Coordinates of C-alpha atoms in Angstrom, one line a residue:
X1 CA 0.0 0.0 0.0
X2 CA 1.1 3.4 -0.7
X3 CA 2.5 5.3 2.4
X4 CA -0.1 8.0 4.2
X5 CA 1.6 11.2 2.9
X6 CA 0.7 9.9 -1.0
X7 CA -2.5 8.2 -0.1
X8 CA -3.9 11.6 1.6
X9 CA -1.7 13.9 -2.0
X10 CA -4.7 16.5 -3.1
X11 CA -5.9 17.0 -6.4
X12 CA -7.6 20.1 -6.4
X13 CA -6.7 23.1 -4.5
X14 CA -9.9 23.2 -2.7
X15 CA -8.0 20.0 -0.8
X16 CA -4.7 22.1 -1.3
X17 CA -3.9 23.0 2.5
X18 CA -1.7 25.7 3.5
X19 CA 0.0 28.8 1.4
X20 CA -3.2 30.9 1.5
X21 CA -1.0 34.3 0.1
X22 CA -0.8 32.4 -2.7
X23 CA -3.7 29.9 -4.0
X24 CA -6.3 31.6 -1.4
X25 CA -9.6 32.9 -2.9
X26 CA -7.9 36.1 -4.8
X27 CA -4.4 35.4 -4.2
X28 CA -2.3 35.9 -7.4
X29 CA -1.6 32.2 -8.3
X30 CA -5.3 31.4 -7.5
X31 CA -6.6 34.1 -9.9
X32 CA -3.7 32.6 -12.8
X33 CA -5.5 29.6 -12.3
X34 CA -8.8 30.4 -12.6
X35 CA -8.0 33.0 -15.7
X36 CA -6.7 30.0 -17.5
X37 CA -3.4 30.6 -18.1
X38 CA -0.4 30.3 -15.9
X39 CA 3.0 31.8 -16.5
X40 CA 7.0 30.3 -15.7
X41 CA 7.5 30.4 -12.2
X42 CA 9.6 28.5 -9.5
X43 CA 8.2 27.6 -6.0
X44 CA 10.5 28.4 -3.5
X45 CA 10.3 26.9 0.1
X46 CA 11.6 24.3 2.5
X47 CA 10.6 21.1 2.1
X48 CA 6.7 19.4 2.8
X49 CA 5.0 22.2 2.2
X50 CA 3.5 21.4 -1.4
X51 CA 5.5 23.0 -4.1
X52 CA 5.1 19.2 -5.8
X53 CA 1.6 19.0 -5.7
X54 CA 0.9 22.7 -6.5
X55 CA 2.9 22.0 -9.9
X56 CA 0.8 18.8 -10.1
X57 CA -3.0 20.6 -9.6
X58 CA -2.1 23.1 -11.5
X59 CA -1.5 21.5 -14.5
X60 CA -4.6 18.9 -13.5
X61 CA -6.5 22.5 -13.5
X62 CA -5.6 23.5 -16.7
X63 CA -5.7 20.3 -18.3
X64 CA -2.5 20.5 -19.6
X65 CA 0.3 18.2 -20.9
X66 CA 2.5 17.6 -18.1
X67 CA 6.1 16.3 -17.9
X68 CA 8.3 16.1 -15.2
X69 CA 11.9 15.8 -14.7
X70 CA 14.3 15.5 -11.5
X71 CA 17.5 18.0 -11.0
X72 CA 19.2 14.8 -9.2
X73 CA 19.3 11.9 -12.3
X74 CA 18.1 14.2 -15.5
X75 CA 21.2 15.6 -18.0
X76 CA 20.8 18.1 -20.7
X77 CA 19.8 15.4 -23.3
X78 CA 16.8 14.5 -20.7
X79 CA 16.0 18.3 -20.5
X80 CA 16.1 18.4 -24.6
X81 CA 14.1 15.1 -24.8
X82 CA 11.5 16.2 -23.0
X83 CA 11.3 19.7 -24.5
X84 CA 11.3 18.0 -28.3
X85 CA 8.4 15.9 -27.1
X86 CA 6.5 18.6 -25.5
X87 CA 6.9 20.6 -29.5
X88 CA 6.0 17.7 -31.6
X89 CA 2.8 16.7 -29.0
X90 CA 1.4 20.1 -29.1
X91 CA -1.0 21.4 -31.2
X92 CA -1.4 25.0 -32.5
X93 CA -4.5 25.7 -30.7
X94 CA -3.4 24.0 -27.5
X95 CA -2.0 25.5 -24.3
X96 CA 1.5 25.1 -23.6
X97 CA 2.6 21.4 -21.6
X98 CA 3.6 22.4 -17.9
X99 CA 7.5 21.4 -17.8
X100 CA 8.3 20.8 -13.7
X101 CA 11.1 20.0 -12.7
X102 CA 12.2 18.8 -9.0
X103 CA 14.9 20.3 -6.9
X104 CA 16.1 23.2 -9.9
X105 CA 18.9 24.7 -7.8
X106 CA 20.9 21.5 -8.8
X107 CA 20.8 21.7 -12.4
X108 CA 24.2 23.3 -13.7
X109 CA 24.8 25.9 -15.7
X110 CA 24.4 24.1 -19.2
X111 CA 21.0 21.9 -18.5
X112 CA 19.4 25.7 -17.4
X113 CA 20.7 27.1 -20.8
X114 CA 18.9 24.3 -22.2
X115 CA 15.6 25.4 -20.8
X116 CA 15.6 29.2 -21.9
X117 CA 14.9 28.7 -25.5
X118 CA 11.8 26.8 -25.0
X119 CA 10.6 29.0 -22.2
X120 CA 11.3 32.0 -24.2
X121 CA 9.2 31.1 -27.2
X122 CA 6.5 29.4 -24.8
X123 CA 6.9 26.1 -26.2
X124 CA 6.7 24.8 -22.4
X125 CA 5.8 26.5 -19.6
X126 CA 8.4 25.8 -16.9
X127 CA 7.3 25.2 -12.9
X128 CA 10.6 25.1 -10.6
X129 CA 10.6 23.7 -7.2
X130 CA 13.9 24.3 -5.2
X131 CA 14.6 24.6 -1.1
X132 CA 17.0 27.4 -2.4
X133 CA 17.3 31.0 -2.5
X134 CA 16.8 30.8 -6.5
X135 CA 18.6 34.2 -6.9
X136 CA 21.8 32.2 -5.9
X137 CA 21.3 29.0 -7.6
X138 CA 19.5 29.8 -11.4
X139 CA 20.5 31.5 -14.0
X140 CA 19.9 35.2 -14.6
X141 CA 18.2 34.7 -17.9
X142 CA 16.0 32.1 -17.0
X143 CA 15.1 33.5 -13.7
X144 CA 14.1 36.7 -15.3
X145 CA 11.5 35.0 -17.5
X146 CA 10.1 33.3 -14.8
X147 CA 7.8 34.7 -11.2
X148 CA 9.4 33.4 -8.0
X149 CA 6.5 32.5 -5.6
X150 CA 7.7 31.7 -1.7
X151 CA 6.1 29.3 0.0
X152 CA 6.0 28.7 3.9
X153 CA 5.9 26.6 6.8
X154 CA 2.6 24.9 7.1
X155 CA 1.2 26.8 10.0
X156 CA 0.2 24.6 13.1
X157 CA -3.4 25.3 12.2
X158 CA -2.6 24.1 8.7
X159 CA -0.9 21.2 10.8
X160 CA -4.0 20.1 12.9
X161 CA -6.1 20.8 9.6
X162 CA -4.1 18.0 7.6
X163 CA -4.1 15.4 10.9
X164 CA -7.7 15.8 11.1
X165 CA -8.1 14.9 7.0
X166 CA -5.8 12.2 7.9
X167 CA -7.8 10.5 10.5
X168 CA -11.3 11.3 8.8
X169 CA -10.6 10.7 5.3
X170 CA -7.4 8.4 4.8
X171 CA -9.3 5.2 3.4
X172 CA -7.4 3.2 6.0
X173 CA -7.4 5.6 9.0
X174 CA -11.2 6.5 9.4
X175 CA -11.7 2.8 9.9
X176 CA -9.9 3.0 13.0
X177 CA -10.4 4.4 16.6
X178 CA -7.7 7.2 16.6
X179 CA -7.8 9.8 19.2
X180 CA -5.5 12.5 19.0
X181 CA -4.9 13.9 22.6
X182 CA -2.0 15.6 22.3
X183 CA 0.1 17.5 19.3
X184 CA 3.0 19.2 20.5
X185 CA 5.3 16.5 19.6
X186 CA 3.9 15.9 16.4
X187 CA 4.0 19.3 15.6
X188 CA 7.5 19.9 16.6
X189 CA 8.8 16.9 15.1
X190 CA 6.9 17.6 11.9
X191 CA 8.6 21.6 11.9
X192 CA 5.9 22.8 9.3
X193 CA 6.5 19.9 6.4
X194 CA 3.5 18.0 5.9
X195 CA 4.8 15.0 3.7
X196 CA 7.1 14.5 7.6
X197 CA 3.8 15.1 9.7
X198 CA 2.4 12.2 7.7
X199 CA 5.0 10.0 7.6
X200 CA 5.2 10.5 11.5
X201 CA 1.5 9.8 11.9
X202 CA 2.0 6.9 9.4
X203 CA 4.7 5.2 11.7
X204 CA 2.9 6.5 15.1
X205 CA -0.4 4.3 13.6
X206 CA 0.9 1.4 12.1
X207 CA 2.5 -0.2 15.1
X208 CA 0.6 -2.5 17.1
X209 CA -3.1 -3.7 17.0
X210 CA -5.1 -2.7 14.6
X211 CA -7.9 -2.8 15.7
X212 CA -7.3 -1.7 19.0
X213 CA -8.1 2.0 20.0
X214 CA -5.4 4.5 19.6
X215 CA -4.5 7.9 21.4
X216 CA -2.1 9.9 20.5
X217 CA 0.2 11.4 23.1
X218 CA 3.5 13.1 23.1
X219 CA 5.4 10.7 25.2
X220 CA 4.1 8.2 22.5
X221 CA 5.3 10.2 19.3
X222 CA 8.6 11.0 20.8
X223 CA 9.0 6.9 21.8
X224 CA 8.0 5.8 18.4
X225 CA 10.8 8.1 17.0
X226 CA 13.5 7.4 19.0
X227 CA 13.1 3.8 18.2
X228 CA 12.8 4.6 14.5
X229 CA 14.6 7.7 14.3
X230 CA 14.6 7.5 10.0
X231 CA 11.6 6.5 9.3
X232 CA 10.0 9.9 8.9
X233 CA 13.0 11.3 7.6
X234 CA 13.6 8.9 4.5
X235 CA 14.4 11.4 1.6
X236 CA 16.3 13.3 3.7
X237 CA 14.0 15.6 5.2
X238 CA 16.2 16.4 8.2
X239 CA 18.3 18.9 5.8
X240 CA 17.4 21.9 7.7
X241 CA 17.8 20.6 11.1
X242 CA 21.1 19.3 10.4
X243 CA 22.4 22.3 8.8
X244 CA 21.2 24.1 12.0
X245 CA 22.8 21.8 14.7
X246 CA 25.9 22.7 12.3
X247 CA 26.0 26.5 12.6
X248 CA 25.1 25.8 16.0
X249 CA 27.6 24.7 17.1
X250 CA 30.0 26.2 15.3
X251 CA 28.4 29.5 17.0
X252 CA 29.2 27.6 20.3
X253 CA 32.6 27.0 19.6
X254 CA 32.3 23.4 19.2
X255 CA 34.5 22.0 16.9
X256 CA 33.9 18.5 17.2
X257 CA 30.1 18.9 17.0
X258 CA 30.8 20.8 14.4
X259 CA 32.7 18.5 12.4
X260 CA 30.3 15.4 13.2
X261 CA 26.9 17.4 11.3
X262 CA 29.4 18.4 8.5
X263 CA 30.2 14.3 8.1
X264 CA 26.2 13.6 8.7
X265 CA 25.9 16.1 5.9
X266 CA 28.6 14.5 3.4
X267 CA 28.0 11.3 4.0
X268 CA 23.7 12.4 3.6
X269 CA 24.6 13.6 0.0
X270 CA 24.0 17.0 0.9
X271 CA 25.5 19.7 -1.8
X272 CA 28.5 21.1 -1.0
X273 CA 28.0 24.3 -2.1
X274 CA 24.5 24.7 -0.1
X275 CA 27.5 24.0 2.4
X276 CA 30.1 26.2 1.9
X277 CA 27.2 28.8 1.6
X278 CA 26.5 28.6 5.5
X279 CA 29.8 28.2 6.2
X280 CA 30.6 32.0 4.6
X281 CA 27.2 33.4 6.2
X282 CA 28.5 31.8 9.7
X283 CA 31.5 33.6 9.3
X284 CA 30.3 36.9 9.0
X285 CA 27.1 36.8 11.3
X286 CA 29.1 34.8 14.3
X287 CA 32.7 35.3 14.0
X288 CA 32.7 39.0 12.2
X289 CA 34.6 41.7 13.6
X290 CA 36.6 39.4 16.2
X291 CA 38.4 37.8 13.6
X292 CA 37.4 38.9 10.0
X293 CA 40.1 36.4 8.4
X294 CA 37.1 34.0 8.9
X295 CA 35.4 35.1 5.9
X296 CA 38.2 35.1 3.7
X297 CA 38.5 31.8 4.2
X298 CA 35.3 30.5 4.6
X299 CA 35.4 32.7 0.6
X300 CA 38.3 30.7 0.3
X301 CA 36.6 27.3 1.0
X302 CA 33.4 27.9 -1.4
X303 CA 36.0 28.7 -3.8
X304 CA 37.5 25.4 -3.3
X305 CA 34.6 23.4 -3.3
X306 CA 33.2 24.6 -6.4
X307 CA 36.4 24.2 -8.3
X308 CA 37.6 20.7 -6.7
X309 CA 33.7 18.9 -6.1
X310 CA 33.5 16.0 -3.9
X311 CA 35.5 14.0 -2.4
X312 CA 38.2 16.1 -1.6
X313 CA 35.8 19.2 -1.2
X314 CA 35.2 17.2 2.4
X315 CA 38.7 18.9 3.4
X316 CA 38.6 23.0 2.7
X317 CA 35.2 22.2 4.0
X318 CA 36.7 20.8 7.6
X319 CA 39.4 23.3 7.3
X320 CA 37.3 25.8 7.5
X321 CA 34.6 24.0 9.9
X322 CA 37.2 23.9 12.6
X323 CA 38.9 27.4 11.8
X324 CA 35.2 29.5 12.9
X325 CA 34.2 26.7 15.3
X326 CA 37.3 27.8 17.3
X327 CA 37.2 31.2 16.4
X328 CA 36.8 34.2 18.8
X329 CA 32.7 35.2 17.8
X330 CA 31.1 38.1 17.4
X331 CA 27.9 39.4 16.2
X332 CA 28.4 43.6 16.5
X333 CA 28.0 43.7 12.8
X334 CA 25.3 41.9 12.6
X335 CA 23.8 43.5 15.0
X336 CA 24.8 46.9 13.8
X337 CA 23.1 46.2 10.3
X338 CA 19.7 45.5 11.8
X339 CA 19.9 48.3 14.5
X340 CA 20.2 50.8 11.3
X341 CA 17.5 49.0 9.2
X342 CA 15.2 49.2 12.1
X343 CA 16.0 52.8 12.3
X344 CA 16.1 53.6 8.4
X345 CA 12.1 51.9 8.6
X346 CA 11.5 54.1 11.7
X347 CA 12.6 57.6 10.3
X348 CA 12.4 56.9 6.5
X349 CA 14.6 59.1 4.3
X350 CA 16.6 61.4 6.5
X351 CA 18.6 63.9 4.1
X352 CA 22.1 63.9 3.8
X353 CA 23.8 66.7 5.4
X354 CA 25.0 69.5 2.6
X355 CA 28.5 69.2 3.4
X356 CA 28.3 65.2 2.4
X357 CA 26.3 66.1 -0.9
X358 CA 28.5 66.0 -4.3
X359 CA 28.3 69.3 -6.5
X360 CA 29.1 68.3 -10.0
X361 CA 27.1 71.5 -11.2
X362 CA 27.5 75.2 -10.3
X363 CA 24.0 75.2 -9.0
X364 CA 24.5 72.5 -6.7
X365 CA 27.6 74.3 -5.7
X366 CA 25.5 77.8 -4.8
X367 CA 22.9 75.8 -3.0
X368 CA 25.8 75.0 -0.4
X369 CA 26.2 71.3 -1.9
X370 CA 29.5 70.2 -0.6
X371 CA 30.3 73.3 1.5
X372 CA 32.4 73.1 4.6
X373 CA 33.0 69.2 3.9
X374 CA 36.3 68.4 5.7
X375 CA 38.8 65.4 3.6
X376 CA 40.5 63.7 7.0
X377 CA 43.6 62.8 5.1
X378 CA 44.4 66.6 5.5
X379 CA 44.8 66.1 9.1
X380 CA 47.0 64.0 11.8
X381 CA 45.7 60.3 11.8
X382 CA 43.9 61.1 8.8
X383 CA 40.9 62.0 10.5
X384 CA 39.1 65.3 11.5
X385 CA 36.0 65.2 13.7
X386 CA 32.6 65.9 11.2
X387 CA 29.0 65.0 11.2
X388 CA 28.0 61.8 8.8
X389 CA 25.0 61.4 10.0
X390 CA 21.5 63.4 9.3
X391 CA 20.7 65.7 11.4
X392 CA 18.1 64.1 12.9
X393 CA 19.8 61.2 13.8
X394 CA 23.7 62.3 14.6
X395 CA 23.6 61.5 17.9
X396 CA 22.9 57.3 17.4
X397 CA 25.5 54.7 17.2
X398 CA 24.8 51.4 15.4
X399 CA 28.0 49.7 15.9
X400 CA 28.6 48.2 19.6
X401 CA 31.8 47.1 19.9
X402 CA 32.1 43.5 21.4
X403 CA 34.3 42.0 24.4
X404 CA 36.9 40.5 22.4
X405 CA 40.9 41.5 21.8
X406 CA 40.5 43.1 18.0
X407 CA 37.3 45.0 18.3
X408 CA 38.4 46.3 21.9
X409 CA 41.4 47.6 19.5
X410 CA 39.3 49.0 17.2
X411 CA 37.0 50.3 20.2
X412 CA 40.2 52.0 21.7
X413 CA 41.3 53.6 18.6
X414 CA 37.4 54.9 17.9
X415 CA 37.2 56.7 21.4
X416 CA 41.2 58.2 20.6
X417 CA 39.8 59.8 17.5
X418 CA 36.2 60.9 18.6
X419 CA 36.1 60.5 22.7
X420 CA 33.4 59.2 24.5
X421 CA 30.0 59.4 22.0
X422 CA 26.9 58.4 23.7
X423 CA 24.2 57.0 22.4
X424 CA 20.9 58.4 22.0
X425 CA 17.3 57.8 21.5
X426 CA 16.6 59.6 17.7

């Protein structure tokens, strides 16, 4: 029998569940839909949360040819297959087939170059699904003939929605007694992916008696995973938590942890440059400013990877694993960056103060454009005391130093040039 999660796969997005900013009554995709005609897009989101079977009811909705391929075993002579089929099945009058294809952040360079012909003209219309940030992982040209739709978390209403369709209309599960008496451990092992919040009610249900009653707890859920601890996982599901335990630890200065989720990721398959990716972010959100030779080589190490592949990619990849892991950390910049977001939001566009305004024309230069504006390297230590900041905002400060040996250099040399600046509510 087929498992739960493909048993209970909707065909219509009135069974669709979740992603309501989207396929709700007079979202955008909803109203593509219902017009008729749908354009290339990719569904971005994490995994579980339907970007599969949206692709699937839409073209069921449309009634249009629909081929599929996989980014894992398809080449550029699958991609030109299918695309040669899809011209010679077509007729003039028809609607364009519905090309999806699975996990599009893997295809390389030369199978996406492959695609933009045949999306330009509109002999297929493409449907993308990929866990990544597409803006790093496709192709300029073919991302900008295509809409990139997000797609989120189920929601734990959405959550409790889809267990209650599973118990009531799953052709095996109404026939039992189920009681569900608690959810917090199905909901937290389940992290907003419904294909895993099946699979976990699918492995929670089908041990024991039948036809004995049922109820749900969390001591029970938690049980039945520890003593099965992939069977709810088996595509590989646990991609984000994993990655997370890694820049966890690495945060904590835990090198060993560190390099034990970096081998559950290698030895998982996982792509090293979705990899090296976090490995750069880490180093400038958790390490920054206390040792910024972390991101050159965590640059360094992406660099690598990309050039040498697996299996010697495993090595710049430890290399710079333990390098932040024992790193002296610090967030200040990150920090900084949001403080003066939050505050560019809150005050909108403040103007620049004259003295900081170019005058490339003589009016500019009459209306006091550039006026008064000191140049530091016409002083000792190159600096001379000025305002940068609007007027409305000079007394703020962004940048915190933190409690390690470089930035308390930097701190030290800051309060030589300007003093003591206190900071102050704008």
């Amino acid at each position: 029998m087929k498992p739960l999660a493909e048993r209970l796969r909707p065909t219509t997005l009135d069974e669709y569940i979740g992603q309501r900013h989207l396929v709700g009554q007079g979202a955008i995709l909803r109203t593509m839909i219902d017009s008729g005609r749908i354009a290339s897009l990719i569904l971005w989101g994490p995994p579980g949360v339907g970007k599969t079977t949206l692709a699937k009811i839409i073209a069921n909705t449309l009634d249009q040819p629909f081929y599929t391929l996989s980014a894992v075993s398809s080449g550029v002579k699958d991609v030109r297959e299918v695309i040669d089929n899809a011209r010679k099945n077509r007729f003039f009058s028809s609607a364009s087939p519905i090309l999806f294809i699975d996990e599009i952040h893997r295809f390389s360079k030369s199978q996406q170059d492959s695609l933009l012909a045949a999306v330009e003209t509109g002999d297929v219309v493409l449907i993308g699904a990929t866990t990544e940030n597409p803006s790093f992982e496709v192709i300029r040209p073919l991302l900008s003939r295509c809409q990139v739709y997000t797609l989120k978390s189920l929601t734990e209403d959405d959550l409790h929605t889809l267990t209650q369709r599973a118990l009531k209309e799953d052709v095996v599960l109404k026939e039992r007694d189920i009681r569900v008496e608690e959810t917090d451990a199905l909901f937290r092992f389940s992290g907003g992916d419904a294909r895993k919040l099946l699979n976990i009610l699918d492995l929670v249900t089908s041990i024991g008696d039948e036809r004995a009653p049922l109820v749900i707890t969390n001591s029970l859920v938690t049980e039945r995973l520890q003593e099965n601890p992939l069977a709810y996982d088996k595509d590989g599901e646990m991609h984000y938590d994993i990655i997370s335990a890694f820049i966890k630890s690495i945060r904590g200065s835990d090198p060993d942890a560190a390099i034990y989720w970096l081998a559950r990721m290698i030895e998982g398959g996982e792509d090293p440059k979705f990899i090296a990716r976090r490995l750069v972010i880490s180093a400038a959100e958790d390490i920054g400013l206390a040792n910024p030779n972390a991101l050159l080589l965590a640059n360094a190490a992406f660099d690598a990877v990309a050039k040498i592949g697996w299996p010697e990619g495993r090595i710049p990849l430890a290399e710079a694993t333990v390098y932040l892991a024992t790193s002296p950390k610090s967030n200040s910049a990150y920090l900084a960056i949001d403080e003066a977001l939050a505050e560019v939001r809150k005050s909108g566009n403040a103007p620049v103060p004259l003295h900081l305004r170019n005058a490339p024309t003589a009016l500019m230069k009459e209306q006091g454009y550039g006026v008064n504006y000191i140049y530091p390297h016409d002083f000792p230590n190159h600096f001379a005391p000025q305002q940068y900041l609007p007027d409305t905002l000079q007394n703020l400060r962004f940048w915190h130093p933190a409690d390690n040996g470089a930035e308390q250099k930097v701190a030290d040399r800051q309060a030589f040039l300007w003093g003591r600046r206190v900071n102050k509510e704008s």
